[in-house]
Tab-separated table of N, CA, C and O in Angstrom:
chain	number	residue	atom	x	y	z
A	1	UNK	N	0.845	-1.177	0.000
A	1	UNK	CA	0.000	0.000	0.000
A	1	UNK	C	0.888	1.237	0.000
A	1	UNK	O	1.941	1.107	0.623
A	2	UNK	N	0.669	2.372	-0.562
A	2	UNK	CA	1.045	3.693	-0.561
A	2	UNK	C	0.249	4.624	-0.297
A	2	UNK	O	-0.625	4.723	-1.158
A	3	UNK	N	0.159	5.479	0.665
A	3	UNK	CA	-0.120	6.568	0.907
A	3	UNK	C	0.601	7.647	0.580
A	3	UNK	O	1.797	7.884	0.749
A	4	UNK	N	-0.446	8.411	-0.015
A	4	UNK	CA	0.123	9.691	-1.029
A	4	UNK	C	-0.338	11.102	0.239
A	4	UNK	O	-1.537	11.108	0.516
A	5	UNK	N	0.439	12.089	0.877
A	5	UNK	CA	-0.120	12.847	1.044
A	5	UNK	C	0.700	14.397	0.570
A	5	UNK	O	1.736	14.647	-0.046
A	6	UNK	N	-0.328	15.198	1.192
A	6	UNK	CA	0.251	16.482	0.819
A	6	UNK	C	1.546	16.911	1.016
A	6	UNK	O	2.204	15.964	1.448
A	7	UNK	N	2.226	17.932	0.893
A	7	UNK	CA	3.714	17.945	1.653
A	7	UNK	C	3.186	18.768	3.320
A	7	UNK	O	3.800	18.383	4.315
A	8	UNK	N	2.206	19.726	3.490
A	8	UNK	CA	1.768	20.263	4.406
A	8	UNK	C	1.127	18.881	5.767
A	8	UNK	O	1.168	18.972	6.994
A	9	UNK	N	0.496	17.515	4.737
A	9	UNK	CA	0.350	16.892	5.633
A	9	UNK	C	1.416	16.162	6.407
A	9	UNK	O	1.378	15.898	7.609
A	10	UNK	N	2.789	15.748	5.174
A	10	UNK	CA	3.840	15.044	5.642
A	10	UNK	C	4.142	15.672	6.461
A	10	UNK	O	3.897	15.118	7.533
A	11	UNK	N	4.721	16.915	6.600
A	11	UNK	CA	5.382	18.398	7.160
A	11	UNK	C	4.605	18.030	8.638
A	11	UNK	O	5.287	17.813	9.640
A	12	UNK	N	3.355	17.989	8.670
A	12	UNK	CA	2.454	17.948	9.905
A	12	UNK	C	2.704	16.456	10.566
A	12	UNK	O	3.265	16.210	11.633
A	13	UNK	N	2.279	15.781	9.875
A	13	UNK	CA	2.448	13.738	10.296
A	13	UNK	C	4.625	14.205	10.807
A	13	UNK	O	5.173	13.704	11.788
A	14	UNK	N	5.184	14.979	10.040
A	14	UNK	CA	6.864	14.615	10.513
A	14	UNK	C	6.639	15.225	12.444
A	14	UNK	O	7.059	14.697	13.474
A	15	UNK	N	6.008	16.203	12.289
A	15	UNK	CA	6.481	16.511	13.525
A	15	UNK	C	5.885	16.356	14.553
A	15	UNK	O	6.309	16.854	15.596
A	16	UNK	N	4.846	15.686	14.509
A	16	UNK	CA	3.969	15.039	15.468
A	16	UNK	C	4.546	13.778	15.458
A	16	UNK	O	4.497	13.443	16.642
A	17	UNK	N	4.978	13.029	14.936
A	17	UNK	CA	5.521	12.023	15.107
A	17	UNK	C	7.145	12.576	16.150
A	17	UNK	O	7.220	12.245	17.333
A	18	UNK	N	8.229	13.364	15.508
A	18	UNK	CA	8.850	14.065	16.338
A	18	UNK	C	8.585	14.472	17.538
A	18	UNK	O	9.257	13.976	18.442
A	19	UNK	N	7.714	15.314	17.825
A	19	UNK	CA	7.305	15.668	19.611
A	19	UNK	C	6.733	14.293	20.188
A	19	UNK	O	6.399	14.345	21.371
A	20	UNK	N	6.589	13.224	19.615
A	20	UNK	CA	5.577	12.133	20.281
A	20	UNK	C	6.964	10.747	20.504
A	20	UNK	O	6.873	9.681	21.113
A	21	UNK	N	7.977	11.246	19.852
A	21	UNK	CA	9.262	9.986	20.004
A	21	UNK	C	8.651	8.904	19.405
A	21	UNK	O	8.539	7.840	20.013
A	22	UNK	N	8.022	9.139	17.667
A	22	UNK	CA	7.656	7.954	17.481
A	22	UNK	C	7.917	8.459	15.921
A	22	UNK	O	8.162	9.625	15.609
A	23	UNK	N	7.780	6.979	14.719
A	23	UNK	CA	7.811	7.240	13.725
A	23	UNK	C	6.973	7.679	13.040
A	23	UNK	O	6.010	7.822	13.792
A	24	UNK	N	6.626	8.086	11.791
A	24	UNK	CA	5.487	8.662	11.233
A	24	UNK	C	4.889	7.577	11.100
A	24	UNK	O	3.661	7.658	11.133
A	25	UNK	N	5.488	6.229	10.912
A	25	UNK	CA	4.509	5.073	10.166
A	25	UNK	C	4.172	4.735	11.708
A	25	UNK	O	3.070	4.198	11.825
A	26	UNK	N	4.925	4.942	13.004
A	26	UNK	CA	3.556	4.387	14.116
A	26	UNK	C	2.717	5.120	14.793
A	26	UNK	O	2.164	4.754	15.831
A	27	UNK	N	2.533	6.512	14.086
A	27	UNK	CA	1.653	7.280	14.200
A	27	UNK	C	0.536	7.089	13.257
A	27	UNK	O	-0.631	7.200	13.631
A	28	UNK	N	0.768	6.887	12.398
A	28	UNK	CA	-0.342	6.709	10.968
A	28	UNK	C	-1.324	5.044	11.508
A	28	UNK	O	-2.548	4.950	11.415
A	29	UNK	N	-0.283	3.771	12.111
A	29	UNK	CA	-0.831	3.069	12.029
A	29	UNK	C	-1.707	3.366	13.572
A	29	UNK	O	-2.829	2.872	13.463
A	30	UNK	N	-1.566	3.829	14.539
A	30	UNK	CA	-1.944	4.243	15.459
A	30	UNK	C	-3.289	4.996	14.911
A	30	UNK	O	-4.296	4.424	15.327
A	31	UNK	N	-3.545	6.030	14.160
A	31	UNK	CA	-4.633	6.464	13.983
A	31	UNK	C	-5.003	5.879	13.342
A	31	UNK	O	-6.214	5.914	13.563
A	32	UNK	N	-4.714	4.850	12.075
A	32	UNK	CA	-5.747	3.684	11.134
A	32	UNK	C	-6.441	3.223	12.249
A	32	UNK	O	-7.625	3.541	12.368
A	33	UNK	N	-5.703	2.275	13.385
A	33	UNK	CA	-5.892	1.699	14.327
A	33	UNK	C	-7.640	2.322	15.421
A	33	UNK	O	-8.657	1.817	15.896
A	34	UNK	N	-7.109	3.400	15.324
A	34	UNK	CA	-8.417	4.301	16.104
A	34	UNK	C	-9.527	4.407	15.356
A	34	UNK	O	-10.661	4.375	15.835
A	35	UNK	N	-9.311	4.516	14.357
A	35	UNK	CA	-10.203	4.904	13.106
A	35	UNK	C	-11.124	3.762	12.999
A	35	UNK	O	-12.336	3.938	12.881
A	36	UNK	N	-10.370	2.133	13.052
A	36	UNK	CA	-10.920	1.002	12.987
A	36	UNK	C	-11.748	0.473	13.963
A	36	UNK	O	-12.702	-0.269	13.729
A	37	UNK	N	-11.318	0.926	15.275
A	37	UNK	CA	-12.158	0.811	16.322
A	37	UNK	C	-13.500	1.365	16.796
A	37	UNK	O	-14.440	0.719	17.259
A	38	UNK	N	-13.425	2.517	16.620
A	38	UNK	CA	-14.191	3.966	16.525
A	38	UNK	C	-15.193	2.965	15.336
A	38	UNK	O	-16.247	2.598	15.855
A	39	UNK	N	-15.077	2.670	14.416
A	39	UNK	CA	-15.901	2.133	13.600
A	39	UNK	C	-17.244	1.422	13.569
A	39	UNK	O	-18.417	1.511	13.207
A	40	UNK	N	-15.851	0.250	14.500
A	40	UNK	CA	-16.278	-1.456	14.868
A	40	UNK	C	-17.641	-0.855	15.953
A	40	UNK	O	-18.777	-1.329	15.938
A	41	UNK	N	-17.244	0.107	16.710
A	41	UNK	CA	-17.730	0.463	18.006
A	41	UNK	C	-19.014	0.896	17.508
A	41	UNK	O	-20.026	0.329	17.919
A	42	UNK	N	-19.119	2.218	16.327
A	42	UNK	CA	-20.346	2.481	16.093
A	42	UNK	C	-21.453	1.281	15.238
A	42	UNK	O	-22.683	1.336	15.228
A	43	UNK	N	-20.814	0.520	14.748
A	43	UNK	CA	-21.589	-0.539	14.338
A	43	UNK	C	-22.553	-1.524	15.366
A	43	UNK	O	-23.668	-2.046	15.356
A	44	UNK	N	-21.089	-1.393	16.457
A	44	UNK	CA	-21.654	-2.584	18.050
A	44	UNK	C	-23.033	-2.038	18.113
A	44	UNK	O	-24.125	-2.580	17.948
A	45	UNK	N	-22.603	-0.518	18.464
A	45	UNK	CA	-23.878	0.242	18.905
A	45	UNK	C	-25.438	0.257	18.070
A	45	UNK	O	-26.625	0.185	18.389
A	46	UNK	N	-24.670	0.391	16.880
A	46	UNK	CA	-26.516	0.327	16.127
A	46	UNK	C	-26.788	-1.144	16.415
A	46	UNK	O	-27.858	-1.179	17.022
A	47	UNK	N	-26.326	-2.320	16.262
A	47	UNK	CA	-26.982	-3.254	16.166
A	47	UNK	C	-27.215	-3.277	17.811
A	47	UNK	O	-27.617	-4.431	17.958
A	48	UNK	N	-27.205	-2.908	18.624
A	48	UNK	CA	-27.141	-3.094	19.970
A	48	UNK	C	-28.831	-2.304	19.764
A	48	UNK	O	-29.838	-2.865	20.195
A	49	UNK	N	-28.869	-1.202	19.177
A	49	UNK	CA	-29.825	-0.539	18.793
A	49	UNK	C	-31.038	-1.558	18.160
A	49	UNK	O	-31.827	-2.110	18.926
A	50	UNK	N	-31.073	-1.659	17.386
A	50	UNK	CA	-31.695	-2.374	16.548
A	50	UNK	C	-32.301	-4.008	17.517
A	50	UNK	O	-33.441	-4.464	17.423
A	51	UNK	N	-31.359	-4.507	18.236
A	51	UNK	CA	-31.861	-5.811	19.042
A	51	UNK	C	-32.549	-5.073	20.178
A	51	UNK	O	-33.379	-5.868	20.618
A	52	UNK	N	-32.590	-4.288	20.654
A	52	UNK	CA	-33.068	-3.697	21.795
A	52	UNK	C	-34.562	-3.391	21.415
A	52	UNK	O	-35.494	-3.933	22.010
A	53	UNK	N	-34.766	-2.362	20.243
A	53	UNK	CA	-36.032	-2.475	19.299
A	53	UNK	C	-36.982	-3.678	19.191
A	53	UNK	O	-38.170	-3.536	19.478
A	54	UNK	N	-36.471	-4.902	18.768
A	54	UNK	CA	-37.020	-6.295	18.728
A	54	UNK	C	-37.323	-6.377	19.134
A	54	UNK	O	-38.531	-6.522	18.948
A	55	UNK	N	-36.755	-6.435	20.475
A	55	UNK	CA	-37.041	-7.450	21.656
A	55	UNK	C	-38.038	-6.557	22.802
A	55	UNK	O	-38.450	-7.044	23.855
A	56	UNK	N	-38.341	-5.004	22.280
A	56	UNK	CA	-39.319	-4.427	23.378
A	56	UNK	C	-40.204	-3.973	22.541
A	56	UNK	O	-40.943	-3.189	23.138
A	57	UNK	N	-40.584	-4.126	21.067
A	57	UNK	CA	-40.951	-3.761	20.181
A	57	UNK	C	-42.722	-3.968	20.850
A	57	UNK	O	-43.613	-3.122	20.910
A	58	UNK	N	-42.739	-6.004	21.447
A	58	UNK	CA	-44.217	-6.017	21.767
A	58	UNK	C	-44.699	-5.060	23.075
A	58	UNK	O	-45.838	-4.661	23.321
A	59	UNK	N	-43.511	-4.837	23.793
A	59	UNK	CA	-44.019	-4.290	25.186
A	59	UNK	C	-44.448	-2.783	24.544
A	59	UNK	O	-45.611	-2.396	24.424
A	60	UNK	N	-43.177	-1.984	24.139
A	60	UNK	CA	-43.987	-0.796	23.625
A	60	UNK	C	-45.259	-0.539	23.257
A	60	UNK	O	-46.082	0.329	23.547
A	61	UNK	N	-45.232	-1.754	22.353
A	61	UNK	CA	-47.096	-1.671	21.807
A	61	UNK	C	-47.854	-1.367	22.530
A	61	UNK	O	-48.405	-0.268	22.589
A	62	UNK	N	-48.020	-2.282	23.209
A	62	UNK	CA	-48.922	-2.947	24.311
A	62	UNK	C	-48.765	-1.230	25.326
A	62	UNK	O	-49.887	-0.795	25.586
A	63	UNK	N	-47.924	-0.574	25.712
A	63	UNK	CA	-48.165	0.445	26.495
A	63	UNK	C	-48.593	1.382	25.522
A	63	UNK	O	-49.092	2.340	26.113
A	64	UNK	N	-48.620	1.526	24.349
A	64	UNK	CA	-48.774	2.334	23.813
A	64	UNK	C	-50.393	2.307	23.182
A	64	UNK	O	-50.692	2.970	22.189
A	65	UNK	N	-51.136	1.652	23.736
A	65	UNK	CA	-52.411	0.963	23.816
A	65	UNK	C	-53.328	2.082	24.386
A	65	UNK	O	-54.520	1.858	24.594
């Protein structure tokens, strides 16, 4: 894989990686990393959403009577 970025972003990714004592590539994979989680997480949540719906779907009714 290659990542293409700006020179303003390299310029930015160099020195945050610099003040942080780390390389640019374990900064980059560090935020893929967050990015992937943050993801996984909002997905947990809708379907967490969605089974919660189901499963009170008859009670709602029924109060909503």
């Amino acid at each position: 894989m290659t990542l293409r970025l700006s020179d303003e972003q390299t310029e930015a990714l160099r020195r945050r990686a610099e003040e942080e004592g780390r390389s640019m590539q374990q900064v980059v994979l560090a935020a893929v990393e967050e990015y992937l989680a943050r993801h996984s997480a909002d997905k947990e949540v809708h379907r967490l959403g969605v089974d919660a719906v189901r499963r009170w779907k008859p009670v709602l009714d029924r109060l909503a009577q």
